[in-house]
Coordinates of C-alpha atoms in Angstrom, one line a residue:
X141 CA -18.3 134.7 215.5
X142 CA -20.9 137.3 215.6
X143 CA -24.5 136.7 216.5
X144 CA -27.0 136.7 213.6
X145 CA -29.1 139.8 213.3
X146 CA -32.5 139.5 214.9
X147 CA -35.4 139.2 212.4
X148 CA -37.0 142.5 211.4
X149 CA -40.5 143.0 212.5
X150 CA -42.7 143.7 209.5
X151 CA -43.6 147.4 209.2
X152 CA -47.3 148.1 209.7
X153 CA -48.9 149.3 206.6
X154 CA -50.7 152.7 207.1
X155 CA -54.4 153.0 206.3
X156 CA -53.6 155.6 203.6
X157 CA -51.5 153.1 201.8
X158 CA -54.2 150.4 202.0
X159 CA -56.7 153.0 200.7
X160 CA -54.4 153.8 197.8
X161 CA -54.1 150.1 196.9
X162 CA -57.9 149.7 197.0
X163 CA -58.2 152.8 194.9
X164 CA -56.0 151.4 192.2
X165 CA -57.8 148.0 192.2
X166 CA -61.4 149.1 192.6
X167 CA -61.5 152.5 190.7
X168 CA -61.6 151.0 187.1
X169 CA -64.6 148.9 188.0
X170 CA -66.3 151.9 189.5
X171 CA -65.7 153.9 186.3
X172 CA -67.4 151.3 184.1
X173 CA -70.1 150.4 186.6
X174 CA -72.7 153.0 185.3
X175 CA -72.8 151.2 182.0
X176 CA -73.4 147.8 183.5
X177 CA -76.0 149.2 185.9
X178 CA -78.0 150.8 183.1
X179 CA -77.6 147.7 181.0
X180 CA -78.9 145.5 183.8
X181 CA -81.8 147.9 184.4
X182 CA -82.9 148.6 180.8
X183 CA -81.6 145.6 179.0
X184 CA -81.0 142.5 181.0
X185 CA -84.0 142.8 183.3
X186 CA -86.5 143.2 180.5
X187 CA -85.0 140.3 178.6
X188 CA -85.2 138.0 181.5
X189 CA -88.7 139.2 182.5
X190 CA -89.9 138.7 178.9
X191 CA -88.5 135.1 179.1
X192 CA -90.6 134.6 182.3
X193 CA -93.7 135.9 180.6
X194 CA -93.3 133.8 177.5
X195 CA -93.6 130.6 179.5
X196 CA -96.8 131.6 181.3
X197 CA -100.4 132.2 180.2
X198 CA -100.4 136.0 180.5
X199 CA -103.3 138.1 179.4
X200 CA -103.6 141.9 179.3
X201 CA -106.9 141.9 181.3
X202 CA -106.4 138.8 183.5
X203 CA -102.7 139.1 184.2
X204 CA -100.4 136.2 185.0
X205 CA -101.9 132.7 184.6
X206 CA -100.6 129.2 184.8
X207 CA -97.2 128.0 183.7
X208 CA -97.5 126.5 180.2
X209 CA -93.8 126.0 179.4
X210 CA -93.1 126.2 175.7
X211 CA -96.7 126.1 174.6
X212 CA -96.7 129.8 173.6
X213 CA -93.8 129.1 171.3
X214 CA -95.6 126.1 169.7
X215 CA -98.7 128.3 169.2
X216 CA -96.8 131.1 167.6
X217 CA -94.8 128.7 165.2
X218 CA -98.1 127.1 164.3
X219 CA -99.7 130.4 163.1
X220 CA -99.4 131.2 159.3
X221 CA -99.4 134.9 160.1
X222 CA -96.1 134.6 161.9
X223 CA -94.3 133.0 159.0
X224 CA -95.9 135.7 156.6
X225 CA -94.6 138.4 158.8
X226 CA -91.1 136.8 158.9
X227 CA -91.1 136.6 155.1
X228 CA -92.2 140.3 154.9
X229 CA -89.5 141.3 157.3
X230 CA -86.7 139.7 155.3
X231 CA -88.1 141.0 152.0
X232 CA -88.2 144.6 153.2
X233 CA -84.8 144.1 154.9
X234 CA -83.2 142.9 151.7
X235 CA -84.8 145.7 149.6
X236 CA -83.7 148.4 152.1
X237 CA -80.3 147.3 153.5
X238 CA -78.5 146.3 150.3
X239 CA -79.2 149.4 148.3
X240 CA -78.8 151.6 151.4
X241 CA -75.2 150.4 152.1
X242 CA -74.2 150.7 148.4
X243 CA -75.7 154.2 148.1
X244 CA -74.1 155.3 151.4
X245 CA -70.7 154.2 150.2
X246 CA -71.0 156.1 146.9
X247 CA -72.3 159.1 148.6
X248 CA -69.5 159.1 151.1
X249 CA -67.0 158.8 148.3
X250 CA -68.5 161.9 146.7
X251 CA -68.4 163.8 150.0
X252 CA -64.8 162.8 150.5
X253 CA -63.8 164.9 147.5
X254 CA -62.6 168.6 147.6
X255 CA -66.1 170.2 147.5
X256 CA -67.0 173.8 148.2
X257 CA -69.1 174.2 151.3
X258 CA -68.3 170.6 152.3
X259 CA -69.8 171.0 155.8
X260 CA -73.1 172.1 154.3
X261 CA -73.4 169.1 152.1
X262 CA -72.3 166.7 154.9
X263 CA -74.9 168.2 157.2
X264 CA -77.5 168.1 154.4
X265 CA -77.3 164.3 154.0
X266 CA -78.1 164.0 157.8
X267 CA -81.4 166.0 157.6
X268 CA -83.6 162.9 156.7
X269 CA -82.3 161.1 159.8
X270 CA -83.4 164.1 162.0
X271 CA -87.0 164.0 160.7
X272 CA -89.3 162.0 162.8
X273 CA -90.1 158.5 161.5
X274 CA -93.9 159.1 161.8
X275 CA -93.5 162.3 159.6
X276 CA -91.5 160.4 157.0
X277 CA -94.1 157.6 156.9
X278 CA -97.0 160.0 156.5
X279 CA -95.2 161.9 153.7
X280 CA -94.3 158.8 151.8
X281 CA -97.7 157.3 152.4
X282 CA -99.1 160.2 150.5
X283 CA -96.5 159.9 147.8
X284 CA -97.3 156.2 147.3
X285 CA -101.0 156.5 147.5
X286 CA -102.9 154.2 145.1
X287 CA -105.2 156.8 143.5
X288 CA -103.9 160.3 144.1
X289 CA -100.3 159.6 144.9
X290 CA -97.5 161.7 143.3
X291 CA -95.6 158.6 142.1
X292 CA -98.7 157.2 140.3
X293 CA -99.4 160.6 138.8
X294 CA -95.9 160.7 137.3
X295 CA -96.2 157.1 136.0
X296 CA -99.5 157.9 134.2
X297 CA -98.0 161.2 132.9
X298 CA -95.4 159.1 131.0
X299 CA -97.9 156.6 129.7
X300 CA -97.4 153.8 132.3
X301 CA -100.0 152.1 134.4
X302 CA -100.4 153.1 138.0
X303 CA -99.1 150.7 140.7
X304 CA -101.3 149.3 143.5
X305 CA -98.8 150.2 146.2
X306 CA -101.2 149.1 149.1
X307 CA -102.3 145.9 147.4
X308 CA -99.3 144.3 145.8
X309 CA -96.9 142.7 148.3
X310 CA -93.8 143.6 146.3
X311 CA -94.9 147.1 145.6
X312 CA -95.6 147.8 149.3
X313 CA -92.3 146.3 150.3
X314 CA -90.5 148.6 147.8
X315 CA -92.4 151.6 149.1
X316 CA -91.5 150.9 152.8
X317 CA -87.9 150.1 151.8
X318 CA -87.8 153.5 150.1
X319 CA -88.8 155.2 153.4
X320 CA -86.1 153.2 155.3
X321 CA -83.4 154.2 152.7
X322 CA -84.5 157.8 152.8
X323 CA -83.9 157.9 156.6
X324 CA -80.8 155.9 157.0
X325 CA -78.6 156.4 153.9
X326 CA -77.3 159.8 155.0
X327 CA -76.5 158.5 158.5
X328 CA -74.5 155.6 157.2
X329 CA -72.8 157.8 154.6
X330 CA -71.4 159.9 157.4
X331 CA -70.0 156.8 159.1
X332 CA -68.4 155.7 155.8
X333 CA -67.1 159.3 155.3
X334 CA -65.3 159.2 158.7
X335 CA -63.7 155.9 157.8
X336 CA -62.6 157.1 154.4
X337 CA -60.9 160.2 155.9
X338 CA -58.9 157.9 158.2
X339 CA -57.3 156.2 155.1
X340 CA -53.7 157.1 154.7
X341 CA -53.2 159.6 151.9
X342 CA -50.0 158.0 150.8
X343 CA -51.9 155.0 149.6
X344 CA -53.7 157.2 147.1
X345 CA -50.4 158.8 146.0
X346 CA -48.9 155.4 145.4
X347 CA -52.0 154.4 143.3
X348 CA -51.7 157.6 141.3
X349 CA -48.0 156.9 140.6
X350 CA -49.0 153.4 139.3
X351 CA -51.5 155.1 137.0
X352 CA -54.8 154.2 138.8
X353 CA -57.8 156.4 138.1
X354 CA -60.5 157.4 140.5
X355 CA -62.6 154.3 140.0
X356 CA -59.6 152.0 140.4
X357 CA -58.5 153.9 143.6
X358 CA -62.0 153.5 145.0
X359 CA -62.1 149.7 144.5
X360 CA -58.5 149.0 145.2
X361 CA -57.7 151.4 148.0
X362 CA -60.9 152.8 149.6
X363 CA -63.1 149.8 149.8
X364 CA -60.4 147.5 151.3
X365 CA -59.4 150.0 153.9
X366 CA -62.9 150.6 155.1
X367 CA -63.8 146.9 155.2
X368 CA -64.3 146.9 159.0
X369 CA -66.7 149.8 158.8
X370 CA -68.7 148.2 156.1
X371 CA -69.1 145.1 158.3
X372 CA -70.2 147.2 161.2
X373 CA -72.8 149.0 159.1
X374 CA -74.1 145.7 157.7
X375 CA -74.5 144.2 161.2
X376 CA -76.3 147.3 162.5
X377 CA -78.5 147.5 159.4
X378 CA -79.4 143.8 159.9
X379 CA -80.4 144.3 163.5
X380 CA -82.5 147.4 162.6
X381 CA -84.0 145.9 159.5
X382 CA -85.3 142.9 161.4
X383 CA -86.9 145.2 164.0
X384 CA -88.6 147.6 161.6
X385 CA -91.9 148.9 163.0
X386 CA -92.6 152.6 162.4
X387 CA -92.7 152.6 158.5
X388 CA -95.1 149.7 158.1
X389 CA -97.2 150.8 161.0
X390 CA -97.8 154.3 159.4
X391 CA -98.1 153.1 155.8
X392 CA -101.8 153.1 155.9
X393 CA -104.6 154.4 158.3
X394 CA -105.2 151.0 159.9
X395 CA -101.7 150.2 160.8
X396 CA -102.2 146.4 160.7
X397 CA -99.9 145.6 157.7
X398 CA -102.6 145.6 154.9
X399 CA -105.9 143.8 154.4
X400 CA -104.1 140.6 153.7
X401 CA -101.1 141.4 156.0
X402 CA -99.0 141.8 152.9
X403 CA -96.5 144.2 154.6
X404 CA -96.9 143.2 158.2
X405 CA -93.5 142.8 159.8
X406 CA -92.6 140.5 162.8
X407 CA -92.5 143.4 165.3
X408 CA -95.8 144.7 164.0
X409 CA -97.2 141.2 164.4
X410 CA -95.9 141.2 167.9
X411 CA -97.7 144.5 168.6
X412 CA -100.9 143.1 167.1
X413 CA -100.8 140.0 169.3
X414 CA -100.1 142.0 172.5
X415 CA -102.4 145.0 172.0
X416 CA -104.8 143.8 169.3
X417 CA -107.7 141.4 169.5
X418 CA -105.7 138.6 171.2
X419 CA -104.2 140.7 174.0
X420 CA -102.0 137.7 174.8
X421 CA -98.8 138.9 176.4
X422 CA -97.4 135.3 176.6
X423 CA -97.5 134.8 172.9
X424 CA -96.1 138.3 172.3
X425 CA -93.2 137.6 174.6
X426 CA -92.6 134.3 172.8
X427 CA -92.5 136.2 169.4
X428 CA -90.0 138.7 171.0
X429 CA -87.8 135.9 172.1
X430 CA -87.9 134.1 168.7
X431 CA -87.0 137.3 167.0
X432 CA -84.1 137.8 169.5
X433 CA -82.8 134.3 168.8
X434 CA -83.1 135.0 165.1
X435 CA -81.1 138.2 165.3
X436 CA -78.6 136.5 167.6
X437 CA -78.1 133.7 165.0
X438 CA -77.6 136.2 162.1
X439 CA -75.2 138.2 164.4
X440 CA -73.1 135.1 165.0
X441 CA -72.9 134.4 161.3
X442 CA -71.9 138.0 160.6
X443 CA -69.2 137.7 163.4
X444 CA -67.8 134.6 161.8
X445 CA -67.7 136.3 158.4
X446 CA -66.3 139.4 160.0
X447 CA -63.3 137.5 161.5
X448 CA -62.6 135.6 158.2
X449 CA -62.8 138.8 156.1
X450 CA -60.7 140.7 158.6
X451 CA -58.0 138.0 158.6
X452 CA -57.9 137.9 154.8
X453 CA -57.9 141.7 154.7
X454 CA -55.0 141.9 157.3
X455 CA -52.9 139.6 155.2
X456 CA -53.7 141.6 152.1
X457 CA -52.9 145.0 153.7
X458 CA -49.6 143.7 155.1
X459 CA -48.6 142.5 151.6
X460 CA -49.5 145.8 150.0
X461 CA -47.7 147.7 152.7
X462 CA -44.6 145.7 152.2
X463 CA -44.8 146.4 148.5
X464 CA -45.2 150.2 149.2
X465 CA -42.2 150.0 151.5
X466 CA -40.1 148.4 148.8
X467 CA -41.0 151.3 146.5
X468 CA -40.1 153.9 149.2
X469 CA -43.7 155.2 149.4
X470 CA -44.4 154.2 153.0
X471 CA -41.7 154.7 155.6
X472 CA -40.4 151.7 157.4
X473 CA -41.0 151.6 161.1
X474 CA -38.1 151.6 163.5
X475 CA -36.8 148.2 164.4
X476 CA -37.7 146.6 161.0
X477 CA -35.1 145.7 158.5
X478 CA -35.2 148.2 155.6
X479 CA -35.7 146.7 152.1
X480 CA -32.7 146.7 149.7
X481 CA -33.1 147.8 146.2
X482 CA -33.2 145.0 143.6
X483 CA -30.1 146.3 141.8
X484 CA -28.1 146.2 145.1
X485 CA -29.3 142.8 145.9
X486 CA -28.3 141.5 142.4
X487 CA -24.9 143.1 142.6
X488 CA -24.2 141.7 146.0
X489 CA -25.2 138.2 144.9
X490 CA -22.7 138.2 141.9
X491 CA -19.3 136.6 142.6
X492 CA -16.2 138.7 142.3
X493 CA -14.8 138.8 138.9
X494 CA -11.5 137.0 138.1
X495 CA -8.9 137.7 135.5
X496 CA -8.7 135.7 132.3
X497 CA -5.4 133.9 133.4
X498 CA -6.4 133.2 137.0
X499 CA -7.5 129.8 137.8
X500 CA -10.8 129.3 139.5
X501 CA -9.2 126.8 142.0
X502 CA -6.4 129.2 142.8
X503 CA -7.1 130.5 146.3
X504 CA -4.5 133.2 145.9
X505 CA -6.0 134.6 142.7
X506 CA -6.9 138.2 143.2
X507 CA -9.8 140.2 141.7
X508 CA -9.7 141.2 138.1
X509 CA -8.6 144.6 137.2
X510 CA -9.3 146.7 134.2
X511 CA -5.8 148.4 134.1
X512 CA -4.1 147.0 130.9
X513 CA -0.6 147.9 132.2
X514 CA -1.0 145.9 135.5
X515 CA -2.4 143.0 133.5
X516 CA 0.6 143.0 131.2
X517 CA 3.0 143.1 134.1

């Protein structure tokens, strides 16, 4: 009987091998660390610092004061101007975001056609986004002037009464929403255009074979395929619409949202509380956090709707793709069973034919034949 082999001593791992293992484990975190560092510096730290300021008595001239807890939030919620600014914000948001998304989808559908100088038109719709917001606000402020504005001149030229754009709340909201739509419609249209160009062309070919026109293709093929992009644009428009500041600030010379604060938004109200007559940083920070929580709540609602719509859309797309595969329009991926034509399925399901003299219970009865001589024999 031979002696058992002595146990092998573990080989010492070289430092280069350890360094290689560390490189594999640590390198991915180092690659993504710049984003988290910048986010912590420019996003997370200001957010937490604003929360600290919101629970203190903090004045522009006196600096940090005593800890007051949630008193700043109570004071802000008790001011009627805050609720008026919130109403104005939602009104301008609805008047701008809804027409903006619809117009952007239609404009993207037009740009998706075979146009001459397509690059020129696609770059042209982006020019309003390049213009500075202050310049846009000043130009539209002159267009919507109460006495000498171009819009009122056109209205009086066709026999209509001029509109008090700076006195009526609804008129001022429409004017400010027009500025927002002018700036952001082309930008959103390019996003929709990129999504439309990613739609498989065979879906349009199948729709044409079925006899669908351009409008039917748009609502039955294009819109369902860009549903995720529509949801993304709606969420970003919501966030931007609730933080609107430049347009209402530059709509008049004072920049305070009108004489009766009829177009003062929440961010403009925050600016007035911090740098206006109150100079109260504690209340301004409380307004910022209330607006942040409101945007977060709306974002969660949009996220829930997004998941529900995405699930419904995924099931619908799967059903449509299976139907197209049965028609032979979309190729079947490898590994999936190929559909059988209905005629082959029907013929395979029929039992074999018997002769007229054969018994159904005879197990030795053969299949029927069409040869009359064999039948006679």
